[in-house]
PDB file of C-alpha atoms in Angstrom:
ATOM      1  CA  MET B   2      12.470 -29.359 -20.178  1.00  0.00           C
ATOM      2  CA  ASN B   3      14.770 -27.816 -17.798  1.00  0.00           C
ATOM      3  CA  ARG B   4      14.425 -27.404 -13.821  1.00  0.00           C
ATOM      4  CA  ARG B   5      13.862 -23.789 -14.412  1.00  0.00           C
ATOM      5  CA  ASN B   6      11.365 -23.699 -17.147  1.00  0.00           C
ATOM      6  CA  PHE B   7       9.473 -26.361 -15.115  1.00  0.00           C
ATOM      7  CA  LEU B   8       9.400 -24.535 -12.239  1.00  0.00           C
ATOM      8  CA  LYS B   9       8.264 -21.383 -13.872  1.00  0.00           C
ATOM      9  CA  PHE B  10       5.412 -23.277 -15.237  1.00  0.00           C
ATOM     10  CA  ASN B  11       4.365 -24.781 -12.219  1.00  0.00           C
ATOM     11  CA  ALA B  12       4.304 -21.381 -10.451  1.00  0.00           C
ATOM     12  CA  LEU B  13       2.313 -20.020 -13.476  1.00  0.00           C
ATOM     13  CA  THR B  14      -0.159 -23.139 -12.966  1.00  0.00           C
ATOM     14  CA  LEU B  15      -0.493 -22.894  -9.142  1.00  0.00           C
ATOM     15  CA  ALA B  16      -1.306 -18.990  -9.775  1.00  0.00           C
ATOM     16  CA  SER B  17      -3.887 -19.661 -12.436  1.00  0.00           C
ATOM     17  CA  MET B  18      -5.173 -22.317 -10.290  1.00  0.00           C
ATOM     18  CA  GLY B  19      -5.211 -19.913  -7.278  1.00  0.00           C
ATOM     19  CA  VAL B  20      -7.112 -17.083  -9.434  1.00  0.00           C
ATOM     20  CA  ALA B  21      -9.782 -19.661 -10.709  1.00  0.00           C
ATOM     21  CA  TYR B  22     -10.563 -20.616  -6.971  1.00  0.00           C
ATOM     22  CA  ALA B  23     -10.860 -17.295  -5.675  1.00  0.00           C
ATOM     23  CA  ASN B  24     -12.785 -16.274  -8.786  1.00  0.00           C
ATOM     24  CA  PRO B  25     -15.667 -18.659  -9.544  1.00  0.00           C
ATOM     25  CA  MET B  26     -16.204 -16.624 -12.733  1.00  0.00           C
ATOM     26  CA  HIS B  27     -13.184 -18.025 -14.031  1.00  0.00           C
ATOM     27  CA  ASP B  28     -14.394 -21.968 -13.879  1.00  0.00           C
ATOM     28  CA  MET B  29     -15.138 -21.918 -17.422  1.00  0.00           C
ATOM     29  CA  HIS B  30     -11.632 -22.125 -18.084  1.00  0.00           C
ATOM     30  CA  SER B  31     -10.698 -25.050 -16.467  1.00  0.00           C
TER      31      SER B  31
END
């Protein structure tokens, strides 16, 4: 995995974690 893809994946992960943290109804997905 190259650096650009890693950064994109990391950003998506942080974004999804932020959404799950902000919206408790998404806890089932984690």
